Amino acid sequence: MTIKNHPTLSVDWVGGRRKPRPPGPVVTAPLYIISGSGFFSLRVSKMAAAESDRDPSSSICSEFLHFDAKDTASRWLAAADLQQEVYHHLASYVPRILCVGPSSSGSSKEEQREEQREELACQLLLLAPLEWFLLREEPAAGLALLQENNQPSPLCGHVFKVGEPTYSCRECAADPTCVLCMQCFLGSVHKEHRYRMTTSLGGGFCDCGDAEAWKKGPYCQKHTPTDSSRDTEEDPVAQLPPDLVARGYSIFSIILKYAVDMLTWEQEDQLPAGLEPPERGDSYYCMLFNDEVHTYEQVIYTLQKAVNCSQKEAVSFATTVDRDGRKSVRYGDFQFCEQAKSVIVRNTSRQSKPLRVQVMHSSVVAHQCFALKALSWLGQIIQYSDGLRRILCQVGLQKQSEEESSSLVDRLMLNDSKMWKGARNIYHQLLMNSLLMDLKYKKIFAIQFAKMYQRLQSDYVKDDHDREFSITDLSVQMFTVPSLARMLMVEENLMTTIIRTFVDHLRHRDLQGRFQFDRYTAQQAFKFGRVQSLIGDLKYILISPPTQWSDQLRLKFLEGLEAFLKLLKCMQGMDPVVRQVGQHIEMEPEWEAAFTLQMKLTHIISMIQEWCSTDERVLIEAYKKCLSALTECQGGLADGEQPISLSLAGHCVETFRCQVSQDKVSIHLPVCRLLAGLHVLLSRTEVASRYPEQLPLGELSPPLLIELPLRCLVLCAQVHAGMWRRNGFSLINQIYYYHNVKCRVEMFDKDIVMLQAGASMMDPNHFLMIVLSRFELFYIFSSADIRKRYREANKDLVQQNTLIEEMLHLIIMVIGERYVSGVGQVESSEDVRREIIHQLSIRPMSHSELVKALPENGNKETGVERVIDSVASFKKPGVTGRGLYELRPEWNKHFNLYFHHYSRADQSKAEEAQRKLRRQKGEDTALPPPLPPPLCPLFASLVNLLQCDVLLAVEGAVLQWAVEPSGGGWTESMLQRVLHLVGLALLEEQQQLENCSGEEDVTFNYTSKITRPGEAPSTSGSVLALLESLQNAPHLEVHKDMITWILKLVSNIKTMRERTSSASSITISQGGGLEETLRDKDKAERKRKAEMARLRREKILAQMSEMQKHFINENKELFQQSLEELEASTSAAELSPPSSALTCASQVCVGPRRVGGAERRQPVTCILCQEEQEVRGHGRAMVLAAFVQRSTVLSKNRQRGLPSSEHLDPVFMHPDLSLGTHTASCGHIMHATCWQRYFEAVQLKEQRRQQRLRGHTSYDVENGEFLCPLCECLSNTVIPLLPHTHTPDHSVDHPSLEAWLTTTNQQIAALRSAYRRQSDGVSEGAEPAVPEGFRLDFTPQNPFSSSVSEMITTFSMSTYKVGLKVNPNEQDARVPVLSWATCAYSIQSIERLLMDEEKPLFGSLPCRQDDCLSSLTRLGSACWTTAPLKTVHTHFIRLLSALVPDSQVENSPCLLDVDMFHLLVYCVLSYSSVHALDQSGRTVVDSGHLHLLQLVTVAHLVQILLSSITEEAFMEQDSGSSEEEQLTWQLYSTLRTHLTGVLPEVSSGWQLWHRLKAGVLPFLRAAALFFHYLNSAAPPAELLVAGPGQWEALCSYLSLPSNLLLLYCNQHTLLEPLIQRWCCHPGVRQTLQGGGVIVRFPRESNRLISLPEDYSVLINQASSFTCPRSGGDKSRAPTLCLVCGAMLCSQSYCCQTEVDGEDVGACTAHTFTCGAGLGLFLRVRESQVLFVAGKTKGCFYPPPYLDDYGETDQGLKRGNPLHLCTERYRKIERLWRQHGVAEVIGHAQEANQTLVAIDWQHL
């Protein structure tokens, strides 16, 4: 079933191919679901299951259990008619074993079990007797013996699976189709060479061992032939016992005939003779077949209606039909199945042909099923012995009988298009394992294949399955073997057959017999796409030119060439265009088909020329044939045209009138261009000079040869000049492709060559006059009065100037383009080198850009690597970007401004870049033509164009116009081109003078000609005089350097001429001297100009400075005010002591001794209204844009399932941190009111937008998402900014821990009693004592204005909504907890990042993170003001009970199940609500903070000691133990006494203290960050740098002793009972004895999975990954989760699951279990990283794999070996750990709107 019409796919398809696009931005098509390329590619064992639904009651009956295979085989051996016996056996058993009806439950497990039963029964009852018969002994032993005696073939023959990596050596492969499998490649010499790696589409096999496939190194280590003496011609059948051979023949022929009969059987109700079942029931299957017309959706919908199944079942049916080619959708009696068939046919026949459905008898289906199993069995048996393989080949290929001329294999091939996908796959596999692995039979098979070629291709064209499922796809296995290809060419005339078949299928012709591709119907387009595969076959047989020719081969090749010329004649002149005048064209004509054909044939044409170049006789004959074909095509070219005579500059030529702007003209001239190619070969192989008498050179009429190419080039010039605008885009696109690298080799380049050939055979003056005439410019240069050209008939002046420029450019190309081997005396590598130099002259380029800019040859090799290093240097890429090549400076002199492959844009970029370069070096900016290489003899007369009179007249005219610039009659480009031509001519003369040996006279005499004054009609001065007068013209400053260079060259040449004429031996030094003086003058002139420019700049600056002063004097008051403010602020800064002057003791962040930050002002500016305001609690609220997301980045247990959001209790965070809520911000600040207005506007815009266009945006407004108005960063909430905290009152006493605990416990008891009274209305027992000043009825005053409180609530609701995935509910008691949770989690994740990146704890965070954490923490401390006090008090009571066990609090968690940092944050932030009721004024809240910190720290120390004990032996440390170690050991001993028998004994405290210190450090660092932001306390200097001394500074900053165990020691009596109660919690003992997950401290940071260094390892893993749901089928888009390493079957129907009532693909579903909705994946086949966030957001990201040129290869199109770039992978990891993935997706979707349209949830 096709995916081409899937609703989300929007690629332009033209006849099954992608449209060539006009130049412009390429938009990638949206993703679509891949699930197959058409309705079976399953291996045999699953076939029965795939065919039907089964019944478990069909258990194999007792008769089956008593069956004996050996007896059956013996009976067969004795039988007179073996076939009858075997058929009888199959007839009775096959229908009872296979396809015995559907299963009652229909569950997939049941199906699998049934499948295994069938598999077993088949093996025991049907295949075992065959094996016994063949081997006459126990099959296992017999097969092992066969294998032992077999001499294995050196051919590897490994058949590729879909997606498996294949390797081709760029240096040694005979052609690109020669590939190795991974094992052979790794064991071969090629892994050290330059190789290409691709993924296989399935089918095809490894070419290891095939000597013809490799120039060297054909064998890997495994397949190297061991016994060199073994005769390869020896018949392997002779090695087998004769009786085995006889049995093999008989059984193979019976089974193969049976399989072929069944697979080609067309009756749905009957069976072949001998196979009728003993009893025949009324059981039928309704069998649905695959086609490539209907979409998945159509099939699913139809099935639901036809067989009343659920959507899930319909999807499963559709997937199987697509994969296997057919599937039974109903089982029952005939009527029942027929009814389903009619519904399906009726439903699918509306738009197209209906789906193919057959009602088949169950016995027919059973036999077809077994036929496939039998074929697979044959394929397996022949693997054991080459002899058996050959027997099977003989059976398959021998004629059936005298009257029937076809063999069994022929029958299979001829019925190929009628079979379903699964059957085709299995028999193709058998052919590959048998016929193609036996070299003798491969030849016989190839001959059969070639004989039936025409018929097979016609079947393929009519069929709708992809080529990989067609027998025609095997052509690549035979046609690419050079010896086979030559043999087929000679014996079966294959080349001619292919071309004729191709031409037969293209029937659309016009009256002249040319192809005419009108607007295609979809059907024709589809057919045209299929016909093109024939060109591929032609390419295969021509891929390697012969080294030796036989007469027979010459004959057949030339016959093929004649057929090919017929094809080209049908293309010559197709799609002609006529210029539209008056009104715009109404319908754009169809042009793509012709260009697609041209592109496909480009390689063929090049290959044919390559073949011709290897044999002189073939070349001469080919040239003659091509010339006569061209003569036929051009027969009526000049007929009926008006002859005219042109005269100019004293020359006259006869031609005929032809105007491109009025006549029909075509871009397609393949015959003409092939002749040009062959003409060059005559020159290159020197055939023209050696056998001139054999060549029809006299018959050539040069004016006719150049006519058509010249018209084509004139058309391009006129299109550039804007004369064809009304012809629409189709013509512009054609011109684009004519010059494009894909087509230009056989189009534009050959047209230039043809003009060169014509010009070299004509009088140069005549050639130029014809060119002028075709450009319609003749009258301009021929009229005496130059002024008259302005009055000339209604010509648009700009158009005319452009035409003159284009014509001059054409002349430059015809004279100067000599880098084709055969035109100039050059090697082909020099052409590539020149191409690279000119590409790199535009700008530095990456390797892939360079390769794209060069034409590929048929072997996909550009030879660029060898050349590139000689001219360019490579710059490696950083963490982004790609590696670039830069041109080495010494090659700049080869730059030619008029390089023929430059587009106009390229030319201007290159010119600018080159001039800039020269200016930087301080050289002149002239860009003279480089020295051209000498011409070959055949083209030698081309140089005369440069000195002919007509060209001189043209040059003189243009220079004359430039001298007297009036009106717009000329342009600078025109002048520039003329100067270039003059330069070329002078270089040519100089070269001839240098090369002449003195005796012969130099015929090239340009210098004397340019000194002659112009002749009539233009009586201007000489060219030289004009140049001299232009040298100092003010309006030509740009060209001055070039004119100077020309004049220097002229004087040089004159000196050389004088020297040769006087024959004196004076060296060039005079010339050099002259040049020196000129250069010195030039330099002095430059210096003077630079000095003047400097003085002018200084004057301007002085004027500006004067104006500024004047302005300041006028506005004194303004400036005075700001100056005073500035002074005041600086003096204040001087008064306050610098932070380093503060003593370390005052730098504490927690406790009553800390210093607050409230004294510092906090002025901030709103990004929306630009108003500045100070942050105050009672002022207008200011907010930060922020993004809250769920996160599993710190998770130590991704498998832990969480309870549903409704029942989740977030008060205690488990130390595995399996799910947290992270908040990040971009740091941009707004007024709350401004933000609300902005967000409302966004909502309104979204509502309006949705009526217009229902698509996703990069943000989801319904979920409160928006983009930050300044940086467009994805946000979904705002954090209010709150003021710094005040310094606590230092005069207040600081109670001891014991006193504080007593007071707090009393306060808790009082609160508990008060709340119980409220709820029950009665007081139980005595009132608890209320501490002094603690007022239960007191309502604390809210320290914030209403707008700030509203924003606190806004943020709390956002975290609640995101963190729990629930709807907002302000009454829920969990609201404040989630705000504290996101604060704790964000700090923890930042601390981990800083730790892993070895950055200092403070001072290294960017402002945005710093502001975010500070706002978050302060917001957390203010949350209690907006929540009901009772809620916060209840939380505090529960939290404290984890530290101070409380009998009245139920189910408080065990110590090992609490994350201590979260506990600390929650306790500290909720304590404020309790302390607010204490009105005694005797304590400060900070005392409580410090005591809570100390308590939690001790609890954490105990937690670390309990969890870090492993069974490993402790290392002993000999040195005397310190105080820390002793105390640690004491604490550990205490824990052991409380937990007898759980903790092991430890002799030394050294390692304990070591572990303890490492384990507690992350907690202390996070606590320091938390209190720093909470209390705005400046950090000590030691924590602002990374390095030693951190521990002590950290402890003192937190007001803790640096020996943390003193906390426990000093409060021993108080803490001992607490520790005892912690240890006695039942959960502790249970967890330590293996009842739960123990988290060890310090927790290791999570990393992304480690990836292999070589990408092909990944591809290999992915190729063996099967879809977990579709019975062992290969996954089409295997995708690797980078977070947990799971491989998923992405982008397919089979693995969709339901999440929140919506079907989502495997990746999206996986993100919810692995990454809380966010995922990072590597799409292995595409080499692409995929980021997914939720169901609607995703983007692609460059993968961390690069090739040797520093580039990624997304889509694996280039095939260079890829290696892991660690820096890039670390960058992706950092992005994930910083929680930046969602932000990257947001930015990507904003930048590229097509990403928004992709259905990410289907991935």
CSV table of N, CA, C and O in Angstrom, one decimal, residues 443-468:
chain,number,residue,atom,x,y,z
A,443,LYS,N,25.8,-17.5,-15.9
A,443,LYS,CA,25.8,-17.1,-17.3
A,443,LYS,C,24.6,-17.6,-18.0
A,443,LYS,O,24.0,-16.8,-18.8
A,444,ILE,N,24.2,-18.8,-17.8
A,444,ILE,CA,23.1,-19.4,-18.5
A,444,ILE,C,21.8,-18.6,-18.1
A,444,ILE,O,21.0,-18.2,-18.9
A,445,PHE,N,21.7,-18.3,-16.8
A,445,PHE,CA,20.6,-17.5,-16.3
A,445,PHE,C,20.5,-16.1,-16.9
A,445,PHE,O,19.5,-15.6,-17.4
A,446,ALA,N,21.7,-15.5,-17.0
A,446,ALA,CA,21.8,-14.1,-17.6
A,446,ALA,C,21.3,-14.1,-19.0
A,446,ALA,O,20.6,-13.2,-19.5
A,447,ILE,N,21.7,-15.2,-19.8
A,447,ILE,CA,21.3,-15.3,-21.2
A,447,ILE,C,19.7,-15.4,-21.2
A,447,ILE,O,19.1,-14.7,-22.0
A,448,GLN,N,19.2,-16.2,-20.4
A,448,GLN,CA,17.7,-16.4,-20.3
A,448,GLN,C,17.1,-15.0,-20.0
A,448,GLN,O,16.1,-14.6,-20.6
A,449,PHE,N,17.6,-14.4,-19.0
A,449,PHE,CA,17.1,-13.1,-18.6
A,449,PHE,C,17.1,-12.1,-19.7
A,449,PHE,O,16.2,-11.3,-19.9
A,450,ALA,N,18.3,-12.1,-20.5
A,450,ALA,CA,18.4,-11.1,-21.6
A,450,ALA,C,17.4,-11.4,-22.7
A,450,ALA,O,16.8,-10.5,-23.3
A,451,LYS,N,17.1,-12.7,-22.9
A,451,LYS,CA,16.2,-13.1,-23.9
A,451,LYS,C,14.8,-12.6,-23.6
A,451,LYS,O,14.0,-12.2,-24.4
A,452,MET,N,14.4,-12.7,-22.3
A,452,MET,CA,13.1,-12.3,-21.9
A,452,MET,C,13.0,-10.9,-21.4
A,452,MET,O,12.0,-10.4,-20.9
A,453,TYR,N,14.1,-10.1,-21.7
A,453,TYR,CA,14.2,-8.8,-21.1
A,453,TYR,C,13.0,-7.9,-21.4
A,453,TYR,O,12.4,-7.3,-20.5
A,454,GLN,N,12.7,-7.9,-22.7
A,454,GLN,CA,11.6,-7.0,-23.1
A,454,GLN,C,10.3,-7.3,-22.4
A,454,GLN,O,9.6,-6.4,-21.9
A,455,ARG,N,10.0,-8.6,-22.4
A,455,ARG,CA,8.7,-9.1,-21.7
A,455,ARG,C,8.7,-8.7,-20.2
A,455,ARG,O,7.7,-8.2,-19.7
A,456,LEU,N,9.8,-9.0,-19.6
A,456,LEU,CA,9.9,-8.7,-18.1
A,456,LEU,C,9.7,-7.2,-17.8
A,456,LEU,O,9.0,-6.8,-16.9
A,457,GLN,N,10.4,-6.4,-18.7
A,457,GLN,CA,10.3,-5.0,-18.4
A,457,GLN,C,8.8,-4.5,-18.7
A,457,GLN,O,8.4,-3.6,-17.9
A,458,SER,N,8.2,-5.0,-19.7
A,458,SER,CA,6.8,-4.6,-19.9
A,458,SER,C,5.9,-4.9,-18.8
A,458,SER,O,5.1,-4.2,-18.3
A,459,ASP,N,6.2,-6.2,-18.2
A,459,ASP,CA,5.4,-6.6,-17.0
A,459,ASP,C,5.6,-5.6,-15.9
A,459,ASP,O,4.7,-5.2,-15.2
A,460,TYR,N,6.9,-5.2,-15.7
A,460,TYR,CA,7.3,-4.3,-14.6
A,460,TYR,C,6.6,-3.0,-14.8
A,460,TYR,O,6.1,-2.4,-13.8
A,461,VAL,N,6.6,-2.5,-16.0
A,461,VAL,CA,6.0,-1.1,-16.2
A,461,VAL,C,4.5,-1.2,-15.9
A,461,VAL,O,3.9,-0.2,-15.4
A,462,LYS,N,3.8,-2.3,-16.2
A,462,LYS,CA,2.4,-2.4,-16.0
A,462,LYS,C,2.1,-2.6,-14.5
A,462,LYS,O,1.1,-2.3,-14.0
A,463,ASP,N,3.1,-3.2,-13.8
A,463,ASP,CA,2.9,-3.6,-12.4
A,463,ASP,C,3.0,-2.3,-11.5
A,463,ASP,O,3.4,-1.3,-12.0
A,464,ASP,N,2.5,-2.3,-10.3
A,464,ASP,CA,2.7,-1.1,-9.5
A,464,ASP,C,3.6,-1.3,-8.3
A,464,ASP,O,3.7,-0.4,-7.5
A,465,HIS,N,4.2,-2.4,-8.1
A,465,HIS,CA,5.1,-2.6,-7.0
A,465,HIS,C,6.4,-2.0,-7.3
A,465,HIS,O,6.8,-1.8,-8.4
A,466,ASP,N,7.1,-1.6,-6.2
A,466,ASP,CA,8.4,-1.0,-6.4
A,466,ASP,C,9.4,-1.9,-7.0
A,466,ASP,O,9.3,-3.1,-6.9
A,467,ARG,N,10.5,-1.3,-7.6
A,467,ARG,CA,11.4,-2.2,-8.3
A,467,ARG,C,12.1,-3.2,-7.5
A,467,ARG,O,12.4,-4.3,-7.9
A,468,GLU,N,12.3,-2.9,-6.2
A,468,GLU,CA,13.0,-3.8,-5.3
A,468,GLU,C,12.2,-5.1,-5.2
A,468,GLU,O,12.7,-6.2,-4.7
